PDB file of C-alpha atoms and ligand atoms in Angstrom:
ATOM      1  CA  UNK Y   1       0.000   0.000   0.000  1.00 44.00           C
ATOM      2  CA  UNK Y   2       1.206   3.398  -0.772  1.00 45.00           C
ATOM      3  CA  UNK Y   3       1.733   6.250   1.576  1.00 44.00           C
ATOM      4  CA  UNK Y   4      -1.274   8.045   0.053  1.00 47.00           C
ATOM      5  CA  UNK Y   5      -3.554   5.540   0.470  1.00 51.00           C
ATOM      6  CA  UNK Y   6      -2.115   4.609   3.605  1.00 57.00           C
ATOM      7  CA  UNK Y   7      -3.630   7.945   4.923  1.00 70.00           C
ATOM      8  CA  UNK Y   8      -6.735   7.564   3.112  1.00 82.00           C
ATOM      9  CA  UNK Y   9      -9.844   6.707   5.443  1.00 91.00           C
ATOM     10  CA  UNK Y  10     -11.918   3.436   4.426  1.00 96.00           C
ATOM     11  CA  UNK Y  11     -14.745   4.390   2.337  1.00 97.00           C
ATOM     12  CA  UNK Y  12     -18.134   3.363   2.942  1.00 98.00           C
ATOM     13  CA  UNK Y  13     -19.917   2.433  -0.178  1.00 97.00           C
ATOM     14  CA  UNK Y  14     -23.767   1.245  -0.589  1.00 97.00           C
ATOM     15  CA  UNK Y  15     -24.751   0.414  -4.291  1.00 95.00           C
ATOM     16  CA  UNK Y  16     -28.241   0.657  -5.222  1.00 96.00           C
ATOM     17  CA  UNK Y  17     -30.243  -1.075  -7.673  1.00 94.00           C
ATOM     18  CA  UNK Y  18     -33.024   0.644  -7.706  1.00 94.00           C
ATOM     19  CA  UNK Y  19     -34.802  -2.501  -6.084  1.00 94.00           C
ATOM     20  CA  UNK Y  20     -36.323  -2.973  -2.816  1.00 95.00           C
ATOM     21  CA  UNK Y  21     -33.648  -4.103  -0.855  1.00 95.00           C
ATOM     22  CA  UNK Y  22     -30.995  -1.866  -1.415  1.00 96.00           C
ATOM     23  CA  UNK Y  23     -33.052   1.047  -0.823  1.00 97.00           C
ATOM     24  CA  UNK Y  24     -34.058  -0.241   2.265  1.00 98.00           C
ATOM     25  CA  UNK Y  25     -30.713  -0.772   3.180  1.00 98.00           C
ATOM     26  CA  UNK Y  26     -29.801   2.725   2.596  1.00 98.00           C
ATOM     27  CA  UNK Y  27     -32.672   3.815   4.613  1.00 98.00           C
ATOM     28  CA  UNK Y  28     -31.858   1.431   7.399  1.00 98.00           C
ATOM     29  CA  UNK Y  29     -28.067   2.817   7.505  1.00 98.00           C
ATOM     30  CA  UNK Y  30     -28.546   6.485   6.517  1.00 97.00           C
ATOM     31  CA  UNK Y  31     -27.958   7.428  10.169  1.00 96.00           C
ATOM     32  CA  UNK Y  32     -26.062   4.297  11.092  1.00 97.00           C
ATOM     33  CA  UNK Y  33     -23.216   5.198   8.879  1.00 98.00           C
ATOM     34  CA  UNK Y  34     -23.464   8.947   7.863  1.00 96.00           C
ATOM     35  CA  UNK Y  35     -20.196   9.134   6.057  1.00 97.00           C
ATOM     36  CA  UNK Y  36     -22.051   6.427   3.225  1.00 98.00           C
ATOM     37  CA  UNK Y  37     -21.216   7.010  -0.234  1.00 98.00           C
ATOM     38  CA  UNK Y  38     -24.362   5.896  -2.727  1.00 98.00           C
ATOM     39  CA  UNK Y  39     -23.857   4.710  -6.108  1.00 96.00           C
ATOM     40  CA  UNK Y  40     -25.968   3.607  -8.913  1.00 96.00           C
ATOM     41  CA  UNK Y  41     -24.509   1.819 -11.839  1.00 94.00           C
ATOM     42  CA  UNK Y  42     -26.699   2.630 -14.955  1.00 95.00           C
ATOM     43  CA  UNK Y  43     -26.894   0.391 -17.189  1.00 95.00           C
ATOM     44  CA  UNK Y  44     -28.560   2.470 -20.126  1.00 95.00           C
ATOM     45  CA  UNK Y  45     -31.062   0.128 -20.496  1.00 96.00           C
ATOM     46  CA  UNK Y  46     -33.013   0.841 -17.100  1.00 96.00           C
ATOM     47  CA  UNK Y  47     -36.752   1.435 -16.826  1.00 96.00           C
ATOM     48  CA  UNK Y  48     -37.911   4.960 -16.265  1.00 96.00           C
ATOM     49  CA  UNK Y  49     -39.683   3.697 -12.915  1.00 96.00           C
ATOM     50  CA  UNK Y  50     -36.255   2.704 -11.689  1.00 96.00           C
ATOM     51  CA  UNK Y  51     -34.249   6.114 -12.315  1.00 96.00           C
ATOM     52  CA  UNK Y  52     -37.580   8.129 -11.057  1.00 96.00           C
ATOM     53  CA  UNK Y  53     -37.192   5.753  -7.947  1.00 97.00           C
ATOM     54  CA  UNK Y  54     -33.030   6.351  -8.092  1.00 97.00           C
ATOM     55  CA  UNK Y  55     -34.130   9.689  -7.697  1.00 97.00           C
ATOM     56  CA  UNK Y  56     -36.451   9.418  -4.534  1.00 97.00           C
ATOM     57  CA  UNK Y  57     -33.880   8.004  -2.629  1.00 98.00           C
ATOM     58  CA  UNK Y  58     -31.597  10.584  -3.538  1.00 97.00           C
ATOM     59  CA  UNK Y  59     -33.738  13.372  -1.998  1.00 97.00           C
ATOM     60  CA  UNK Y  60     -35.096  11.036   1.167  1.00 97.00           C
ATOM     61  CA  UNK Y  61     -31.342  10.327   1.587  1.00 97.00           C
ATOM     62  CA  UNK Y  62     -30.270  14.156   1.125  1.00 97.00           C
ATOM     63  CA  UNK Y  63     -27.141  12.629  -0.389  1.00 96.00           C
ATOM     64  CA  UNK Y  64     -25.752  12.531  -3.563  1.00 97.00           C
ATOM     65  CA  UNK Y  65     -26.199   9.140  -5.316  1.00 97.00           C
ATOM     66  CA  UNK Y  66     -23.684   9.061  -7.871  1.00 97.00           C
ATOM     67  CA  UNK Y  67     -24.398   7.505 -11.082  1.00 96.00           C
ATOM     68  CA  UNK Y  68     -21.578   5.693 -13.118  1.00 95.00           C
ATOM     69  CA  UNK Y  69     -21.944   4.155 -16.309  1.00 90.00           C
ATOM     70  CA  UNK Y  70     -19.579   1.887 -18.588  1.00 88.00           C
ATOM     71  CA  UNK Y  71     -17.721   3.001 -21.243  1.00 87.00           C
ATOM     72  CA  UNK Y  72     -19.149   1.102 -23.393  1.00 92.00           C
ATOM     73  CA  UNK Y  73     -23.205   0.617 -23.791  1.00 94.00           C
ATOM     74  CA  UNK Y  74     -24.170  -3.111 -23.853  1.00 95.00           C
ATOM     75  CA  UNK Y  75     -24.956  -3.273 -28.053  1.00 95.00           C
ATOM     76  CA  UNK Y  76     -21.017  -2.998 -27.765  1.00 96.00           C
ATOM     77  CA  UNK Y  77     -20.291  -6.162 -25.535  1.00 95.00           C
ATOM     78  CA  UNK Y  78     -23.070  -7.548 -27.252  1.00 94.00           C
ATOM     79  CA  UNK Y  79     -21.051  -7.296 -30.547  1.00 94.00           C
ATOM     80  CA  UNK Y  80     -17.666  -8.490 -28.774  1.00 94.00           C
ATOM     81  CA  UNK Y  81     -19.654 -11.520 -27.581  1.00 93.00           C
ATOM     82  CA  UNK Y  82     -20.272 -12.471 -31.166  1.00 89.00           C
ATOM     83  CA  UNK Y  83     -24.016 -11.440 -30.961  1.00 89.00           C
ATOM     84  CA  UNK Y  84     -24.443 -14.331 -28.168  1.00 91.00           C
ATOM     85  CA  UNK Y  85     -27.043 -12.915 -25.761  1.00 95.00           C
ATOM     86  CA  UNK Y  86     -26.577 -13.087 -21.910  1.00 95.00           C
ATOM     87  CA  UNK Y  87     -27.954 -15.492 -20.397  1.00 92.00           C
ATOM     88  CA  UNK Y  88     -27.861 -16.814 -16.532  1.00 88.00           C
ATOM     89  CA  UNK Y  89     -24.626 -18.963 -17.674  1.00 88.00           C
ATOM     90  CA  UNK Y  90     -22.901 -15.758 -19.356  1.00 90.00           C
ATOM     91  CA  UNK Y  91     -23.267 -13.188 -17.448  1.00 90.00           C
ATOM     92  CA  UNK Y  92     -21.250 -11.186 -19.365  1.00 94.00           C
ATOM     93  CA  UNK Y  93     -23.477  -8.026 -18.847  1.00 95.00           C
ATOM     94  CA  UNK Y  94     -23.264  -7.923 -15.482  1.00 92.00           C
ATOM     95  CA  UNK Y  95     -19.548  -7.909 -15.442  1.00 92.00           C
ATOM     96  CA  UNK Y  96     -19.059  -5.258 -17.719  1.00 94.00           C
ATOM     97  CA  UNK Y  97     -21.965  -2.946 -17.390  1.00 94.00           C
ATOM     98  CA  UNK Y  98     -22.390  -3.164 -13.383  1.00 92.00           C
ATOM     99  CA  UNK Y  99     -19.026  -4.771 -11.417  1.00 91.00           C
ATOM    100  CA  UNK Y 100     -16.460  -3.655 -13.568  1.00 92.00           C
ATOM    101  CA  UNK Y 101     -17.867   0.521 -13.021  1.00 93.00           C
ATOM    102  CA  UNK Y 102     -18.139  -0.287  -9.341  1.00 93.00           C
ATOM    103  CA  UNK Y 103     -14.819  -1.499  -9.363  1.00 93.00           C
ATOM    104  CA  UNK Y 104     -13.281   1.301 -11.483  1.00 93.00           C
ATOM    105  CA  UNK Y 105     -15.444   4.076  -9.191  1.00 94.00           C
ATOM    106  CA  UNK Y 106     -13.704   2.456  -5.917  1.00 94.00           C
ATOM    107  CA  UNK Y 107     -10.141   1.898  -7.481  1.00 94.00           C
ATOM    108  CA  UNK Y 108      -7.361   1.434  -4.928  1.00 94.00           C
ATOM    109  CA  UNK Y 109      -9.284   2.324  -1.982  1.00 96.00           C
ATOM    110  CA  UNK Y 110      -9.937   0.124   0.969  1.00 96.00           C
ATOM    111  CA  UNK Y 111     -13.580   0.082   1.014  1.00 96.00           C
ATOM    112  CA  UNK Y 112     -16.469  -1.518   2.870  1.00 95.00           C
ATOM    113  CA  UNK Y 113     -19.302  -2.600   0.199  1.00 95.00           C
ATOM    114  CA  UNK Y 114     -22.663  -3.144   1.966  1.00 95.00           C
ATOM    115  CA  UNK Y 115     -24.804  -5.565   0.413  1.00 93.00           C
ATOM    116  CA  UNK Y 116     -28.724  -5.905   0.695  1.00 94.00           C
ATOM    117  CA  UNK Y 117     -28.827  -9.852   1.086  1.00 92.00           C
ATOM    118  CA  UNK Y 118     -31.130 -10.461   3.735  1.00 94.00           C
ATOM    119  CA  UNK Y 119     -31.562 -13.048   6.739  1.00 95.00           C
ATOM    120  CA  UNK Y 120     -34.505 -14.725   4.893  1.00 94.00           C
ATOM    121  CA  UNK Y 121     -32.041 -15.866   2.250  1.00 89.00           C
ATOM    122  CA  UNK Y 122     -29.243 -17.805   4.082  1.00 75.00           C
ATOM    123  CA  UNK Y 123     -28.026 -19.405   0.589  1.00 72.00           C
ATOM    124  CA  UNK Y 124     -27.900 -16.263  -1.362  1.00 70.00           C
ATOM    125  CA  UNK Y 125     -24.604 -15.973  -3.148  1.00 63.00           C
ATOM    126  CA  UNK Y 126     -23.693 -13.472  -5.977  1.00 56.00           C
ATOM    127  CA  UNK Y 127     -21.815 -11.407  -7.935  1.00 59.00           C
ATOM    128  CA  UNK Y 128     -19.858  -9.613  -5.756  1.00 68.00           C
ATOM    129  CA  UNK Y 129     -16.126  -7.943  -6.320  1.00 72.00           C
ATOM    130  CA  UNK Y 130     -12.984 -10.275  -5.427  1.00 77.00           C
ATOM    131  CA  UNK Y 131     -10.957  -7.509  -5.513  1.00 88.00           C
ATOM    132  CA  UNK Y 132      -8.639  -7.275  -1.798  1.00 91.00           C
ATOM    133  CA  UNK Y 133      -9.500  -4.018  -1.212  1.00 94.00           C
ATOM    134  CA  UNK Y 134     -13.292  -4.788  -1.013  1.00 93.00           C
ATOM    135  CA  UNK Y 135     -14.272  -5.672   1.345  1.00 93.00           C
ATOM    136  CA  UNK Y 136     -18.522  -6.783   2.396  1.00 91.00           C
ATOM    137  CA  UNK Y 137     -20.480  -6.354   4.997  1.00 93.00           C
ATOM    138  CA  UNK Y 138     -24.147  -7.771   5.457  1.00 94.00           C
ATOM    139  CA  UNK Y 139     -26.425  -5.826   7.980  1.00 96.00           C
ATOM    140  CA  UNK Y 140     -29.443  -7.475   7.437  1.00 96.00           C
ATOM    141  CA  UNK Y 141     -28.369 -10.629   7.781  1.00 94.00           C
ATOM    142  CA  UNK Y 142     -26.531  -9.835  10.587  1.00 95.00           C
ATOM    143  CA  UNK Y 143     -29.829  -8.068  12.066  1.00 97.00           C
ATOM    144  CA  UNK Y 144     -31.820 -10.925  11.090  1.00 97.00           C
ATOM    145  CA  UNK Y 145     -33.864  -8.592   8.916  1.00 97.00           C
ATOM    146  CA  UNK Y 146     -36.056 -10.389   6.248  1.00 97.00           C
ATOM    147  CA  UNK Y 147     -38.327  -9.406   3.434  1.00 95.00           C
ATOM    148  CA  UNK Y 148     -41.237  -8.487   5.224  1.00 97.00           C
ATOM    149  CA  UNK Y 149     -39.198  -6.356   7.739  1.00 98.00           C
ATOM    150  CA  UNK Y 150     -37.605  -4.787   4.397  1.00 97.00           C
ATOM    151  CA  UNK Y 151     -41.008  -3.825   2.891  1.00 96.00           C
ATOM    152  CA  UNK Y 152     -41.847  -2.419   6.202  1.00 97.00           C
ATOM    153  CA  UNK Y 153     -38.993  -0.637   6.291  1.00 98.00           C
ATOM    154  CA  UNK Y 154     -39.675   1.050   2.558  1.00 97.00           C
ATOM    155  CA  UNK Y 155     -43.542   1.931   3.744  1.00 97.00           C
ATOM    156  CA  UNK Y 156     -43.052   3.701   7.391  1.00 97.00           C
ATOM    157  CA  UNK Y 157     -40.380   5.904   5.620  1.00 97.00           C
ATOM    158  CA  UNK Y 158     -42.846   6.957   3.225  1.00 97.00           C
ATOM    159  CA  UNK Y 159     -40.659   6.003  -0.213  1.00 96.00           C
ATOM    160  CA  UNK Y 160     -42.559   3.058  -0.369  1.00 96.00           C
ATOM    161  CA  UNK Y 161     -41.810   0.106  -3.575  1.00 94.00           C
ATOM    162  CA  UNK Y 162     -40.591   0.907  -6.851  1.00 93.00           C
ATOM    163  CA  UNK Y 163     -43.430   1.744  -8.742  1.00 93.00           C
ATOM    164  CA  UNK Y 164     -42.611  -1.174 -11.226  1.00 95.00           C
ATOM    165  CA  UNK Y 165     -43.757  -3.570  -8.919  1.00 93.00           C
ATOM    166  CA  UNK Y 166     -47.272  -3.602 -10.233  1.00 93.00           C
ATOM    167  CA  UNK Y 167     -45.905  -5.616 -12.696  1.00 93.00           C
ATOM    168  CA  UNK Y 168     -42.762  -6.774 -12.227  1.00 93.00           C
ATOM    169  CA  UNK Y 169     -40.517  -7.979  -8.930  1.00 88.00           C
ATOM    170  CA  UNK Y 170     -36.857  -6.545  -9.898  1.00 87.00           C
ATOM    171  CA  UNK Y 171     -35.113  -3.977 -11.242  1.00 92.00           C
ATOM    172  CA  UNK Y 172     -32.077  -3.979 -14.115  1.00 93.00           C
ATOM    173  CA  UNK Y 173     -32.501  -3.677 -17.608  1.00 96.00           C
ATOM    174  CA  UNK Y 174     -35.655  -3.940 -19.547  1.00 97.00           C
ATOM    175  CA  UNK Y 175     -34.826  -7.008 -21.601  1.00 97.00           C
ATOM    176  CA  UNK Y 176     -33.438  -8.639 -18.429  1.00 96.00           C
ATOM    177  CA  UNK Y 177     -33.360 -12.786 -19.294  1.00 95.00           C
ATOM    178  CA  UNK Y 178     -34.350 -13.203 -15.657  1.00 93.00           C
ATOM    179  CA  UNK Y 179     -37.488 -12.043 -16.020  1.00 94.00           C
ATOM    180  CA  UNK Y 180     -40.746 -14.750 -15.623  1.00 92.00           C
ATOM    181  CA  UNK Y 181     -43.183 -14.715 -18.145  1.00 92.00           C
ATOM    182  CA  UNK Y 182     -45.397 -12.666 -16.135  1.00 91.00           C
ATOM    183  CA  UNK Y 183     -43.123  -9.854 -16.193  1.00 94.00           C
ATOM    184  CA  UNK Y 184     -42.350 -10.160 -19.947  1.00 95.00           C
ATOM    185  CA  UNK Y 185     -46.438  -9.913 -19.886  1.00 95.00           C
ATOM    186  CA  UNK Y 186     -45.691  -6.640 -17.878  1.00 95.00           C
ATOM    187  CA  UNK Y 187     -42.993  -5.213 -19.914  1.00 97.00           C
ATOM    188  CA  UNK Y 188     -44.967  -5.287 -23.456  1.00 97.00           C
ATOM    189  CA  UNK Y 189     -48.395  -3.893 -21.545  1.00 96.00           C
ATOM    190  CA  UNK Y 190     -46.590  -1.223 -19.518  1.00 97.00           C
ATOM    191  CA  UNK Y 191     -43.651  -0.529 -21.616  1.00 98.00           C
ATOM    192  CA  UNK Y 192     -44.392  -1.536 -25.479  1.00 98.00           C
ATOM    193  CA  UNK Y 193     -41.956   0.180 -27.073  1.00 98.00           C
ATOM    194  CA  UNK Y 194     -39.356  -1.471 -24.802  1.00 98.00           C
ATOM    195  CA  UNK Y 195     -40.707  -4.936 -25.548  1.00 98.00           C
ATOM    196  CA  UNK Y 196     -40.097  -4.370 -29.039  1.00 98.00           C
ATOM    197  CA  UNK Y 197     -36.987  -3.224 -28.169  1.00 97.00           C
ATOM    198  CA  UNK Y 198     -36.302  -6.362 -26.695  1.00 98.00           C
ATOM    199  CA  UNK Y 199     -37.459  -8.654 -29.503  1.00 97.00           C
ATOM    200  CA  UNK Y 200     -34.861  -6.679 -32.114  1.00 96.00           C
ATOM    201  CA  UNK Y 201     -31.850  -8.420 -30.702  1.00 96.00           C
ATOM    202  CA  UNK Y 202     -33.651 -11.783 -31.108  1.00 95.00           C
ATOM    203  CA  UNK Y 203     -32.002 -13.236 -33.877  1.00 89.00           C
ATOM    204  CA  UNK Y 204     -32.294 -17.133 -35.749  1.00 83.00           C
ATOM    205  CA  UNK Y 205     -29.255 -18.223 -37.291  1.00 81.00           C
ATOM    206  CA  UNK Y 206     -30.515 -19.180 -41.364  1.00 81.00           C
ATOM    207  CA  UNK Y 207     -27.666 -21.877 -41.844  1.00 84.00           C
ATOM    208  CA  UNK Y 208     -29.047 -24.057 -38.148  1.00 84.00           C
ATOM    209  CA  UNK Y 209     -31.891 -22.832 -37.363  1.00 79.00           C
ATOM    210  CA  UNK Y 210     -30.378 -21.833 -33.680  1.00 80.00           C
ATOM    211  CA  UNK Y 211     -32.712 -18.927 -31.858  1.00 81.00           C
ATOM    212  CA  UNK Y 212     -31.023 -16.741 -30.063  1.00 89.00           C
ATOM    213  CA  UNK Y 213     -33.566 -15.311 -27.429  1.00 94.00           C
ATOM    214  CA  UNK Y 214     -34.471 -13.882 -24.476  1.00 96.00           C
ATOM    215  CA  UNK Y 215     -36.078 -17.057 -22.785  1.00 94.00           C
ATOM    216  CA  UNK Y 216     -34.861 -20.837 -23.018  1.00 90.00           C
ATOM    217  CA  UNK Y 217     -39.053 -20.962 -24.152  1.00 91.00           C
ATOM    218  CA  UNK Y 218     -38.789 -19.120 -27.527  1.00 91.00           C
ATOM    219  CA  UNK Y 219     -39.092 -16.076 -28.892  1.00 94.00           C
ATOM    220  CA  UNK Y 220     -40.881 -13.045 -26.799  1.00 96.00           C
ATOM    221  CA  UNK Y 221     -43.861 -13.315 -28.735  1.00 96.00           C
ATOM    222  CA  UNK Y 222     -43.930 -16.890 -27.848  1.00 95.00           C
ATOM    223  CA  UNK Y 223     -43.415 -16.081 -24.087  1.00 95.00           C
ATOM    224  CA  UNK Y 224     -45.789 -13.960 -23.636  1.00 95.00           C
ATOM    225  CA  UNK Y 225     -48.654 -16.018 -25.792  1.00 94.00           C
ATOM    226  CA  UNK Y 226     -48.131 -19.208 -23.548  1.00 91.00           C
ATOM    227  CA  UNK Y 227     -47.709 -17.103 -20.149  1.00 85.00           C
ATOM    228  CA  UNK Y 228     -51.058 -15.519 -20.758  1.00 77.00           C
ATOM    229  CA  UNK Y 229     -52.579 -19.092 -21.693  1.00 83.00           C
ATOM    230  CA  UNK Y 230     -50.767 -20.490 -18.464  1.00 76.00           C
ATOM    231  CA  UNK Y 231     -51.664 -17.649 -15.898  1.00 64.00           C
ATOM    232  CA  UNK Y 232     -55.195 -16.817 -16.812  1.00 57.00           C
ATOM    233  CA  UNK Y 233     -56.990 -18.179 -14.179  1.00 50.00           C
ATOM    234  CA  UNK Y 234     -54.768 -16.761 -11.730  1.00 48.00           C
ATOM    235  CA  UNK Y 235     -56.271 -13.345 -11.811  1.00 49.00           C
ATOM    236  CA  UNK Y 236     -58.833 -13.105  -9.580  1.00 48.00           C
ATOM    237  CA  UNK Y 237     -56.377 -15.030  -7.073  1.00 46.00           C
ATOM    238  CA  UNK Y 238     -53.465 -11.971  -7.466  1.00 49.00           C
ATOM    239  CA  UNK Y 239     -55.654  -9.717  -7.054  1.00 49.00           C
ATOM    240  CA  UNK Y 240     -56.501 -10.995  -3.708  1.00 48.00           C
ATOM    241  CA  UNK Y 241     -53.224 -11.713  -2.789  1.00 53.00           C
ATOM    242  CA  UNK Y 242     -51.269  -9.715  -0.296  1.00 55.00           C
ATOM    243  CA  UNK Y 243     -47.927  -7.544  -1.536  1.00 57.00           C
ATOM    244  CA  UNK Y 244     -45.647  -9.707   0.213  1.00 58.00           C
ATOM    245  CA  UNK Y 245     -46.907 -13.314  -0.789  1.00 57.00           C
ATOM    246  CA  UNK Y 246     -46.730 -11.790  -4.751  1.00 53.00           C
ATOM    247  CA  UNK Y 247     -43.124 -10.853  -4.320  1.00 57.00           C
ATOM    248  CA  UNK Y 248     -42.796 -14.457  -2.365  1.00 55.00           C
ATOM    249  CA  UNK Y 249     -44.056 -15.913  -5.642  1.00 47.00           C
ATOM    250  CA  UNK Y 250     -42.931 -13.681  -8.185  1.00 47.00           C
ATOM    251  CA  UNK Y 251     -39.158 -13.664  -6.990  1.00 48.00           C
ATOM    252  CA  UNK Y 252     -38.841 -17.729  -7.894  1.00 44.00           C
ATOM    253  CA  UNK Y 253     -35.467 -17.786  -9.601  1.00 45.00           C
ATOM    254  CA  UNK Y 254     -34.004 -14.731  -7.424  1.00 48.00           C
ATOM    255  CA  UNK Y 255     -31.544 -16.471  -5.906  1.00 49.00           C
ATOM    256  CA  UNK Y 256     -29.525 -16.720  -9.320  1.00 55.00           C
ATOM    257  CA  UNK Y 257     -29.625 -13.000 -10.276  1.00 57.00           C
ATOM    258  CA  UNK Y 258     -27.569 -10.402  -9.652  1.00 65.00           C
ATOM    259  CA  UNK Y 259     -27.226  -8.540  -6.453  1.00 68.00           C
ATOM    260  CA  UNK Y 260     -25.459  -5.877  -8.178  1.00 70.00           C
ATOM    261  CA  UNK Y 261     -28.684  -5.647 -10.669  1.00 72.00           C
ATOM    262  CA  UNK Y 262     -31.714  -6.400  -8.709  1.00 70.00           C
ATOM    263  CA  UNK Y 263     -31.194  -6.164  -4.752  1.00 78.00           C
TER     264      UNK Y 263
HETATM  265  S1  LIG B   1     -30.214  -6.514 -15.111  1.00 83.44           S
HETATM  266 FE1  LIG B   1     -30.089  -8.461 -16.191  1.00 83.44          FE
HETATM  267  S2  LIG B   1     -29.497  -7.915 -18.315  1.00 83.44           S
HETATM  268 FE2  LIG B   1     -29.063  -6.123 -16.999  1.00 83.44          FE
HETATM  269  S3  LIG B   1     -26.915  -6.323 -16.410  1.00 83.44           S
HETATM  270 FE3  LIG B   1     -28.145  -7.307 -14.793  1.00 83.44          FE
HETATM  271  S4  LIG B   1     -28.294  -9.482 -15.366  1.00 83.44           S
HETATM  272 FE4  LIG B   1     -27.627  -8.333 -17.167  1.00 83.44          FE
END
C-alpha cells in the first residue's frame, strides 16, 4: 500500500439497484453510517420507474447518489460476444456494465461494500467484487432482517416500492433474461416500445436454425402467448393476494440474479 492511500480513510460504499432491498438498506443505515457514499450503476437500459425511484432516494437520503456508467453501452459487448445474448450462464453483462464501473469508481481504496442480502435468504450468493481491497459487509443478515421487515422498512419511511412492482418484482434492464413470463407480460403492456426493443436483438441463425432469445421458451412473442394461456386463471387469485406473498411468488429464480442488478 502506498503512503497516500495509507492515509486515506476506508470508504463506505452502498450500491443501489433501484430494487427494494438496497433502498431499504440505505434507509436502514442512513444514520447508522453517515459518512455512506451511494452509487448507482446505470446500465442504459433501465426502466424509467427505476431512475424516477433512483431519484427518490436521492432526496429522502439528502445525499448525492452518484451515477456511473460503462464506457461502453451493452450493443457494444453484445457485438464483442459475437451477438451471443446473456444469459444466466454468461453473465457477461453484469460484469461489464455493473461490477467492472463499481470497481473502477472504488479503485485502490480500501472500502467496505454493503450488500442488501437479507436473513430470509441464508443461501444467497452473488456477484460480488474479489478484488482485496473490497471488502462486504451484510447488515441485514446480521440483524436478522427479512423481506417483510424490508417492505416495512420502505412503507413507514414513506418512499414506499418501486413503482414497477405492479408488474414486475426486480429492477435492471428492460430485456433482463431473468425475467418470468409474467413480467415479460408486464414489460410489453406497460412498456411496449421497450418490448419491441427487446425482440430486435432476437435473432435465428438461417444456416441451423439456432434462436437466439431472451427465454430458453422461444421467442418473446412466444413467451408472452403461452404465459397468458398459463396464468389466466390466476387473476382473480393476485388480485386478492397480499404484496408480500406476490413478491414471495414472483421472486422464484431470485436467488440466481444479480445482487449488483436487482437487490
Ligand atoms: S439486469 Fe439483467 S441484463 Fe441487466 S446487467 Fe443485470 S443481469 Fe444483465
Amino acid at each position: 500500500m502506498t503512503e497516500t492511500n495509507s492515509k486515506r480513510p476506508v470508504r463506505h460504499l452502498l450500491g443501489l439497484s433501484g430494487g427494494k432491498d438496497s433502498s431499504a438498506l440505505a434507509i436502514y443505515l442512513r444514520d447508522r453510517v453517515p459518512e455512506m457514499e451511494y452509487l448507482f450503476a446505470d446500465t442504459g437500459a433501465e426502466l424509467p420507474e427505476t431512475l424516477e425511484f433512483v431519484d427518490l432516494m436521492e432526496d429522502y437520503l439528502g445525499k448525492k447518489i452518484e451515477r456511473i456508467n460503462a464506457n461502453r453501452d451493452f450493443d457494444f459487448y453484445l457485438k464483442l460476444h459475437n451477438n451471443f445474448l446473456p444469459s444466466a450462464r454468461q453473465r457477461w453483462c453484469t460484469i461489464n456494465l455493473k461490477l467492472l464501473p463499481f470497481e473502477e469508481f472504488v479503485g485502490n481504496d480500501e472500502v467496505i461494500s454493503y450488500i442488501a442480502i437479507r436473513a430470509d435468504e441464508p443461501s444467497r450468493s452473488g456477484y460480488i467484487s474479489s478484488k482485496p481491497n473490497i471488502r462486504t459487509c451484510m447488515p441485514f443478515r446480521d440483524d436478522g432482517i427479512t423481506k417483510e421487515d424490508v417492505i416495512e422498512i420502505l412503507e413507514s419511511s414513506g418512499i414506499g416500492l418501486p413503482k414497477y412492482y405492479s408488474w414486475r418484482s426486480r429492477s435492471g434492464c428492460y430485456f433482463c433474461f431473468f425475467q418470468t413470463q409474467k413480467e415479460w407480460v408486464g414489460l410489453k403492456k406497460h412498456h411496449p416500445e421497450y418490448f419491441d426493443k427487446a425482440k430486435t436483438y432476437e435473432k435465428v441463425d438461417e444456416a441451423t436454425g439456432t434462436m437466439f432469445t431472451w427465454n430458453q421458451l422461444g421467442n418473446l412473442d412466444e413467451v408472452v402467448r403461452k404465459a397468458s394461456e398459463k396464468h389466466e386463471p390466476d387473476k382473480k387469485e393476485k388480485s386478492s393476494k397480499r404484496l408480500l406473498d406476490r413478491l414471495s411468488d414472483e421472486n422464484s429464480g431470485d436467488d440466481e440474479s444479480c445482487l449488483i442488478c436487482m437487490k
